[in-house]
PDB file of C-alpha atoms in Angstrom:
ATOM      1  CA  UNK A  23      66.155  78.390 -26.276  1.00  0.00           C
ATOM      2  CA  UNK A  24      65.092  78.282 -30.236  1.00  0.00           C
ATOM      3  CA  UNK A  25      64.942  81.620 -32.012  1.00  0.00           C
ATOM      4  CA  UNK A  26      64.316  80.404 -35.252  1.00  0.00           C
ATOM      5  CA  UNK A  27      61.621  77.616 -36.679  1.00  0.00           C
ATOM      6  CA  UNK A  28      63.463  74.959 -38.540  1.00  0.00           C
ATOM      7  CA  UNK A  29      61.850  73.957 -42.199  1.00  0.00           C
ATOM      8  CA  UNK A  30      59.888  71.889 -41.033  1.00  0.00           C
ATOM      9  CA  UNK A  31      57.988  73.767 -38.865  1.00  0.00           C
ATOM     10  CA  UNK A  32      57.877  76.491 -41.312  1.00  0.00           C
ATOM     11  CA  UNK A  33      56.432  74.052 -43.104  1.00  0.00           C
ATOM     12  CA  UNK A  34      53.625  72.440 -40.818  1.00  0.00           C
ATOM     13  CA  UNK A  35      52.910  76.620 -39.871  1.00  0.00           C
ATOM     14  CA  UNK A  36      52.283  77.017 -43.811  1.00  0.00           C
ATOM     15  CA  UNK A  37      50.151  73.951 -44.965  1.00  0.00           C
ATOM     16  CA  UNK A  38      47.648  74.821 -41.707  1.00  0.00           C
ATOM     17  CA  UNK A  39      48.155  78.695 -42.797  1.00  0.00           C
ATOM     18  CA  UNK A  40      47.101  77.619 -46.642  1.00  0.00           C
ATOM     19  CA  UNK A  41      44.277  75.182 -45.657  1.00  0.00           C
ATOM     20  CA  UNK A  42      42.507  76.822 -42.991  1.00  0.00           C
ATOM     21  CA  UNK A  43      41.968  79.912 -45.627  1.00  0.00           C
ATOM     22  CA  UNK A  44      40.359  77.919 -48.133  1.00  0.00           C
ATOM     23  CA  UNK A  45      38.245  76.814 -45.036  1.00  0.00           C
ATOM     24  CA  UNK A  46      37.302  81.096 -44.288  1.00  0.00           C
ATOM     25  CA  UNK A  47      38.834  82.732 -47.595  1.00  0.00           C
ATOM     26  CA  UNK A  48      34.455  80.278 -48.773  1.00  0.00           C
ATOM     27  CA  UNK A  49      32.914  81.635 -45.876  1.00  0.00           C
ATOM     28  CA  UNK A  50      33.348  85.430 -45.746  1.00  0.00           C
ATOM     29  CA  UNK A  51      33.300  85.322 -49.748  1.00  0.00           C
ATOM     30  CA  UNK A  52      30.604  83.318 -50.287  1.00  0.00           C
ATOM     31  CA  UNK A  53      27.744  85.728 -47.831  1.00  0.00           C
ATOM     32  CA  UNK A  54      28.512  88.193 -50.926  1.00  0.00           C
ATOM     33  CA  UNK A  55      28.847  86.450 -53.886  1.00  0.00           C
ATOM     34  CA  UNK A  56      25.005  84.949 -53.024  1.00  0.00           C
ATOM     35  CA  UNK A  57      22.817  87.140 -55.118  1.00  0.00           C
ATOM     36  CA  UNK A  58      25.429  86.388 -58.181  1.00  0.00           C
ATOM     37  CA  UNK A  59      24.643  82.678 -57.585  1.00  0.00           C
ATOM     38  CA  UNK A  60      21.373  82.556 -57.215  1.00  0.00           C
ATOM     39  CA  UNK A  61      20.926  84.558 -60.327  1.00  0.00           C
ATOM     40  CA  UNK A  62      23.468  82.797 -62.435  1.00  0.00           C
ATOM     41  CA  UNK A  63      21.560  78.891 -60.991  1.00  0.00           C
ATOM     42  CA  UNK A  64      18.624  79.646 -61.192  1.00  0.00           C
ATOM     43  CA  UNK A  65      18.107  79.348 -56.791  1.00  0.00           C
ATOM     44  CA  UNK A  66      15.030  79.636 -54.992  1.00  0.00           C
ATOM     45  CA  UNK A  67      15.419  81.276 -51.555  1.00  0.00           C
ATOM     46  CA  UNK A  68      15.674  78.445 -49.769  1.00  0.00           C
ATOM     47  CA  UNK A  69      18.375  76.744 -51.368  1.00  0.00           C
ATOM     48  CA  UNK A  70      20.361  79.863 -51.314  1.00  0.00           C
ATOM     49  CA  UNK A  71      19.890  79.052 -47.160  1.00  0.00           C
ATOM     50  CA  UNK A  72      21.095  75.796 -48.266  1.00  0.00           C
ATOM     51  CA  UNK A  73      24.785  76.837 -49.956  1.00  0.00           C
ATOM     52  CA  UNK A  74      25.130  77.973 -47.373  1.00  0.00           C
ATOM     53  CA  UNK A  75      24.415  75.976 -43.898  1.00  0.00           C
ATOM     54  CA  UNK A  76      24.899  72.539 -45.810  1.00  0.00           C
ATOM     55  CA  UNK A  77      28.407  73.687 -44.955  1.00  0.00           C
ATOM     56  CA  UNK A  78      28.315  74.897 -41.901  1.00  0.00           C
ATOM     57  CA  UNK A  79      25.806  72.025 -40.353  1.00  0.00           C
ATOM     58  CA  UNK A  80      28.814  69.412 -41.664  1.00  0.00           C
ATOM     59  CA  UNK A  81      32.042  71.313 -40.414  1.00  0.00           C
ATOM     60  CA  UNK A  82      30.163  72.236 -36.421  1.00  0.00           C
ATOM     61  CA  UNK A  83      28.608  68.367 -36.445  1.00  0.00           C
ATOM     62  CA  UNK A  84      32.449  66.996 -37.608  1.00  0.00           C
ATOM     63  CA  UNK A  85      34.519  69.268 -36.452  1.00  0.00           C
ATOM     64  CA  UNK A  86      35.160  67.066 -32.672  1.00  0.00           C
ATOM     65  CA  UNK A  87      34.479  63.310 -35.167  1.00  0.00           C
ATOM     66  CA  UNK A  88      37.418  65.198 -36.888  1.00  0.00           C
ATOM     67  CA  UNK A  89      40.430  66.034 -33.714  1.00  0.00           C
ATOM     68  CA  UNK A  90      39.661  62.717 -32.660  1.00  0.00           C
ATOM     69  CA  UNK A  91      40.084  60.413 -35.949  1.00  0.00           C
ATOM     70  CA  UNK A  92      43.749  62.397 -36.261  1.00  0.00           C
ATOM     71  CA  UNK A  93      44.251  61.698 -32.743  1.00  0.00           C
ATOM     72  CA  UNK A  94      43.359  57.757 -34.061  1.00  0.00           C
ATOM     73  CA  UNK A  95      45.151  57.344 -37.437  1.00  0.00           C
ATOM     74  CA  UNK A  96      47.574  59.726 -37.437  1.00  0.00           C
ATOM     75  CA  UNK A  97      47.250  63.843 -37.513  1.00  0.00           C
ATOM     76  CA  UNK A  98      48.658  64.302 -40.856  1.00  0.00           C
ATOM     77  CA  UNK A  99      47.155  61.678 -42.524  1.00  0.00           C
ATOM     78  CA  UNK A 100      43.917  62.578 -41.586  1.00  0.00           C
ATOM     79  CA  UNK A 101      45.340  66.623 -43.045  1.00  0.00           C
ATOM     80  CA  UNK A 102      46.041  65.620 -45.833  1.00  0.00           C
ATOM     81  CA  UNK A 103      42.637  63.459 -46.350  1.00  0.00           C
ATOM     82  CA  UNK A 104      40.714  66.264 -45.185  1.00  0.00           C
ATOM     83  CA  UNK A 105      42.844  69.077 -47.738  1.00  0.00           C
ATOM     84  CA  UNK A 106      42.157  66.977 -50.712  1.00  0.00           C
ATOM     85  CA  UNK A 107      38.172  66.388 -49.827  1.00  0.00           C
ATOM     86  CA  UNK A 108      37.367  70.080 -49.666  1.00  0.00           C
ATOM     87  CA  UNK A 109      39.747  70.271 -53.193  1.00  0.00           C
ATOM     88  CA  UNK A 110      37.519  68.543 -54.446  1.00  0.00           C
ATOM     89  CA  UNK A 111      34.953  69.292 -53.318  1.00  0.00           C
ATOM     90  CA  UNK A 112      35.181  72.530 -54.643  1.00  0.00           C
ATOM     91  CA  UNK A 113      36.305  71.659 -57.905  1.00  0.00           C
ATOM     92  CA  UNK A 114      32.836  70.420 -57.767  1.00  0.00           C
ATOM     93  CA  UNK A 115      31.166  73.790 -56.406  1.00  0.00           C
ATOM     94  CA  UNK A 116      33.077  75.599 -59.343  1.00  0.00           C
ATOM     95  CA  UNK A 117      31.776  73.572 -62.013  1.00  0.00           C
ATOM     96  CA  UNK A 118      27.962  72.409 -60.310  1.00  0.00           C
ATOM     97  CA  UNK A 119      25.675  72.932 -63.080  1.00  0.00           C
ATOM     98  CA  UNK A 120      22.456  73.197 -61.108  1.00  0.00           C
ATOM     99  CA  UNK A 121      22.018  74.509 -57.169  1.00  0.00           C
ATOM    100  CA  UNK A 122      21.064  70.670 -56.033  1.00  0.00           C
ATOM    101  CA  UNK A 123      24.311  69.672 -56.884  1.00  0.00           C
ATOM    102  CA  UNK A 124      26.234  72.727 -55.605  1.00  0.00           C
ATOM    103  CA  UNK A 125      24.300  72.788 -52.212  1.00  0.00           C
ATOM    104  CA  UNK A 126      25.805  68.000 -52.266  1.00  0.00           C
ATOM    105  CA  UNK A 127      29.451  69.751 -52.804  1.00  0.00           C
ATOM    106  CA  UNK A 128      29.170  72.598 -50.202  1.00  0.00           C
ATOM    107  CA  UNK A 129      27.992  69.030 -47.825  1.00  0.00           C
ATOM    108  CA  UNK A 130      31.267  67.645 -49.009  1.00  0.00           C
ATOM    109  CA  UNK A 131      32.943  70.704 -48.208  1.00  0.00           C
ATOM    110  CA  UNK A 132      31.818  70.424 -44.611  1.00  0.00           C
ATOM    111  CA  UNK A 133      33.524  67.137 -44.262  1.00  0.00           C
ATOM    112  CA  UNK A 134      37.180  68.244 -45.521  1.00  0.00           C
ATOM    113  CA  UNK A 135      36.567  70.961 -43.272  1.00  0.00           C
ATOM    114  CA  UNK A 136      36.064  69.287 -40.367  1.00  0.00           C
ATOM    115  CA  UNK A 137      39.111  66.717 -40.947  1.00  0.00           C
ATOM    116  CA  UNK A 138      41.090  69.591 -42.171  1.00  0.00           C
ATOM    117  CA  UNK A 139      40.790  72.484 -39.523  1.00  0.00           C
ATOM    118  CA  UNK A 140      41.529  70.940 -36.356  1.00  0.00           C
ATOM    119  CA  UNK A 141      44.011  68.461 -37.750  1.00  0.00           C
ATOM    120  CA  UNK A 142      45.968  71.934 -38.333  1.00  0.00           C
ATOM    121  CA  UNK A 143      46.268  73.361 -35.714  1.00  0.00           C
ATOM    122  CA  UNK A 144      46.938  69.887 -34.067  1.00  0.00           C
ATOM    123  CA  UNK A 145      49.920  69.770 -36.334  1.00  0.00           C
ATOM    124  CA  UNK A 146      50.724  73.286 -35.423  1.00  0.00           C
ATOM    125  CA  UNK A 147      50.880  72.481 -31.722  1.00  0.00           C
ATOM    126  CA  UNK A 148      53.255  68.989 -32.408  1.00  0.00           C
ATOM    127  CA  UNK A 149      56.179  70.543 -34.000  1.00  0.00           C
ATOM    128  CA  UNK A 150      56.654  73.443 -32.382  1.00  0.00           C
ATOM    129  CA  UNK A 151      58.419  73.021 -29.097  1.00  0.00           C
ATOM    130  CA  UNK A 152      55.997  75.144 -26.036  1.00  0.00           C
ATOM    131  CA  UNK A 153      58.476  77.978 -26.328  1.00  0.00           C
ATOM    132  CA  UNK A 154      57.367  79.060 -30.025  1.00  0.00           C
ATOM    133  CA  UNK A 155      54.021  77.426 -29.759  1.00  0.00           C
ATOM    134  CA  UNK A 156      52.233  80.288 -29.114  1.00  0.00           C
ATOM    135  CA  UNK A 157      54.004  82.983 -31.910  1.00  0.00           C
ATOM    136  CA  UNK A 158      52.925  80.082 -34.032  1.00  0.00           C
ATOM    137  CA  UNK A 159      49.504  79.749 -33.125  1.00  0.00           C
ATOM    138  CA  UNK A 160      49.835  83.889 -33.067  1.00  0.00           C
ATOM    139  CA  UNK A 161      50.996  83.821 -36.670  1.00  0.00           C
ATOM    140  CA  UNK A 162      48.355  81.557 -38.396  1.00  0.00           C
ATOM    141  CA  UNK A 163      45.497  83.197 -36.523  1.00  0.00           C
ATOM    142  CA  UNK A 164      47.190  86.613 -38.180  1.00  0.00           C
ATOM    143  CA  UNK A 165      46.980  85.149 -41.416  1.00  0.00           C
ATOM    144  CA  UNK A 166      43.805  84.014 -41.417  1.00  0.00           C
ATOM    145  CA  UNK A 167      42.087  85.840 -40.124  1.00  0.00           C
ATOM    146  CA  UNK A 168      43.433  88.660 -42.603  1.00  0.00           C
ATOM    147  CA  UNK A 169      41.898  86.266 -45.196  1.00  0.00           C
ATOM    148  CA  UNK A 170      38.825  86.208 -43.577  1.00  0.00           C
ATOM    149  CA  UNK A 171      39.144  90.374 -43.736  1.00  0.00           C
ATOM    150  CA  UNK A 172      40.308  90.566 -47.445  1.00  0.00           C
ATOM    151  CA  UNK A 173      36.935  87.501 -48.659  1.00  0.00           C
ATOM    152  CA  UNK A 174      34.269  90.119 -48.605  1.00  0.00           C
ATOM    153  CA  UNK A 175      36.580  92.204 -51.227  1.00  0.00           C
ATOM    154  CA  UNK A 176      37.212  89.535 -52.745  1.00  0.00           C
ATOM    155  CA  UNK A 177      34.046  88.388 -52.711  1.00  0.00           C
ATOM    156  CA  UNK A 178      33.129  91.273 -54.186  1.00  0.00           C
ATOM    157  CA  UNK A 179      34.609  91.553 -57.165  1.00  0.00           C
ATOM    158  CA  UNK A 180      34.451  88.617 -58.271  1.00  0.00           C
ATOM    159  CA  UNK A 181      30.678  88.412 -58.000  1.00  0.00           C
ATOM    160  CA  UNK A 182      30.557  92.037 -59.600  1.00  0.00           C
ATOM    161  CA  UNK A 183      32.889  90.576 -62.329  1.00  0.00           C
ATOM    162  CA  UNK A 184      30.460  87.548 -62.932  1.00  0.00           C
ATOM    163  CA  UNK A 185      33.001  85.107 -61.567  1.00  0.00           C
ATOM    164  CA  UNK A 186      31.334  84.048 -58.516  1.00  0.00           C
ATOM    165  CA  UNK A 187      32.388  80.508 -59.185  1.00  0.00           C
ATOM    166  CA  UNK A 188      35.637  81.505 -58.588  1.00  0.00           C
ATOM    167  CA  UNK A 189      35.013  81.909 -55.042  1.00  0.00           C
ATOM    168  CA  UNK A 190      34.846  77.534 -55.006  1.00  0.00           C
ATOM    169  CA  UNK A 191      37.740  77.404 -57.576  1.00  0.00           C
ATOM    170  CA  UNK A 192      40.556  79.070 -55.786  1.00  0.00           C
ATOM    171  CA  UNK A 193      40.917  76.836 -52.937  1.00  0.00           C
ATOM    172  CA  UNK A 194      42.420  74.726 -55.992  1.00  0.00           C
ATOM    173  CA  UNK A 195      45.875  76.294 -55.673  1.00  0.00           C
ATOM    174  CA  UNK A 196      45.677  76.817 -52.553  1.00  0.00           C
ATOM    175  CA  UNK A 197      44.985  73.569 -51.774  1.00  0.00           C
ATOM    176  CA  UNK A 198      47.609  72.334 -53.993  1.00  0.00           C
ATOM    177  CA  UNK A 199      49.954  74.047 -52.087  1.00  0.00           C
ATOM    178  CA  UNK A 200      49.182  72.923 -48.750  1.00  0.00           C
ATOM    179  CA  UNK A 201      49.555  69.433 -50.128  1.00  0.00           C
ATOM    180  CA  UNK A 202      53.119  70.106 -51.016  1.00  0.00           C
ATOM    181  CA  UNK A 203      54.557  71.618 -48.044  1.00  0.00           C
ATOM    182  CA  UNK A 204      52.218  68.270 -46.010  1.00  0.00           C
ATOM    183  CA  UNK A 205      54.178  65.527 -48.329  1.00  0.00           C
ATOM    184  CA  UNK A 206      57.216  67.039 -47.300  1.00  0.00           C
ATOM    185  CA  UNK A 207      56.540  66.621 -43.212  1.00  0.00           C
ATOM    186  CA  UNK A 208      57.090  63.510 -41.629  1.00  0.00           C
ATOM    187  CA  UNK A 209      54.541  61.418 -40.445  1.00  0.00           C
ATOM    188  CA  UNK A 210      53.063  61.374 -37.083  1.00  0.00           C
ATOM    189  CA  UNK A 211      52.624  58.422 -34.653  1.00  0.00           C
ATOM    190  CA  UNK A 212      48.316  57.961 -33.625  1.00  0.00           C
ATOM    191  CA  UNK A 213      48.206  59.388 -29.857  1.00  0.00           C
ATOM    192  CA  UNK A 214      48.763  56.215 -27.673  1.00  0.00           C
ATOM    193  CA  UNK A 215      45.704  56.970 -25.359  1.00  0.00           C
ATOM    194  CA  UNK A 216      43.641  57.333 -28.300  1.00  0.00           C
ATOM    195  CA  UNK A 217      39.881  56.601 -27.018  1.00  0.00           C
ATOM    196  CA  UNK A 218      37.622  54.597 -29.511  1.00  0.00           C
ATOM    197  CA  UNK A 219      36.167  56.925 -31.772  1.00  0.00           C
ATOM    198  CA  UNK A 220      31.848  56.399 -31.868  1.00  0.00           C
ATOM    199  CA  UNK A 221      31.720  56.566 -36.047  1.00  0.00           C
ATOM    200  CA  UNK A 222      27.709  55.753 -36.138  1.00  0.00           C
ATOM    201  CA  UNK A 223      27.754  58.808 -33.382  1.00  0.00           C
ATOM    202  CA  UNK A 224      29.241  61.372 -36.260  1.00  0.00           C
ATOM    203  CA  UNK A 225      27.408  59.477 -38.551  1.00  0.00           C
ATOM    204  CA  UNK A 226      24.596  60.518 -36.801  1.00  0.00           C
ATOM    205  CA  UNK A 227      25.502  63.907 -35.236  1.00  0.00           C
ATOM    206  CA  UNK A 228      24.397  66.500 -38.999  1.00  0.00           C
ATOM    207  CA  UNK A 229      20.722  64.990 -38.632  1.00  0.00           C
TER     208      UNK A 229
END
């Protein structure tokens, strides 16, 4: 029975925690900072709703596609691509000069989240044996829960200081650390029994 995780397993768990933290902290911190964001960009109420819902729509519509794509081409590859897309989108959100560009960047964030979230858990399951998998997933769940709880506090502090853009920019160091941990993990092979991906259906899912 394995009592301690090896270095590859620890890196897989760290990458999964950091990547999931980016996704969850955005949602919980942003809700508190919406009034400051609205004032900063002169957004209408409808536009403010789209700042939240554009991300959630893409995430919900494409998360099954993200999992299927990981099975088809390799979970590490899709996980890394999802982190990269989420990082670029977070930078776009943090620097967006208009509400329209912020909403567009939030759409891209949702795509990145849909690619990285299912692959992060799949990597944990693949890297840990059955005897240690439950503990690893419990550690991931506990860490992401703490981040989600801390999100509103962080959002309130940043919004109060006039730094609501920091809610998005804080993802940059988290994502870079996640990519660094992921880069030191071995590649995984696609799942041989993975069914064909319905790309047209995935493209139409958010509509």
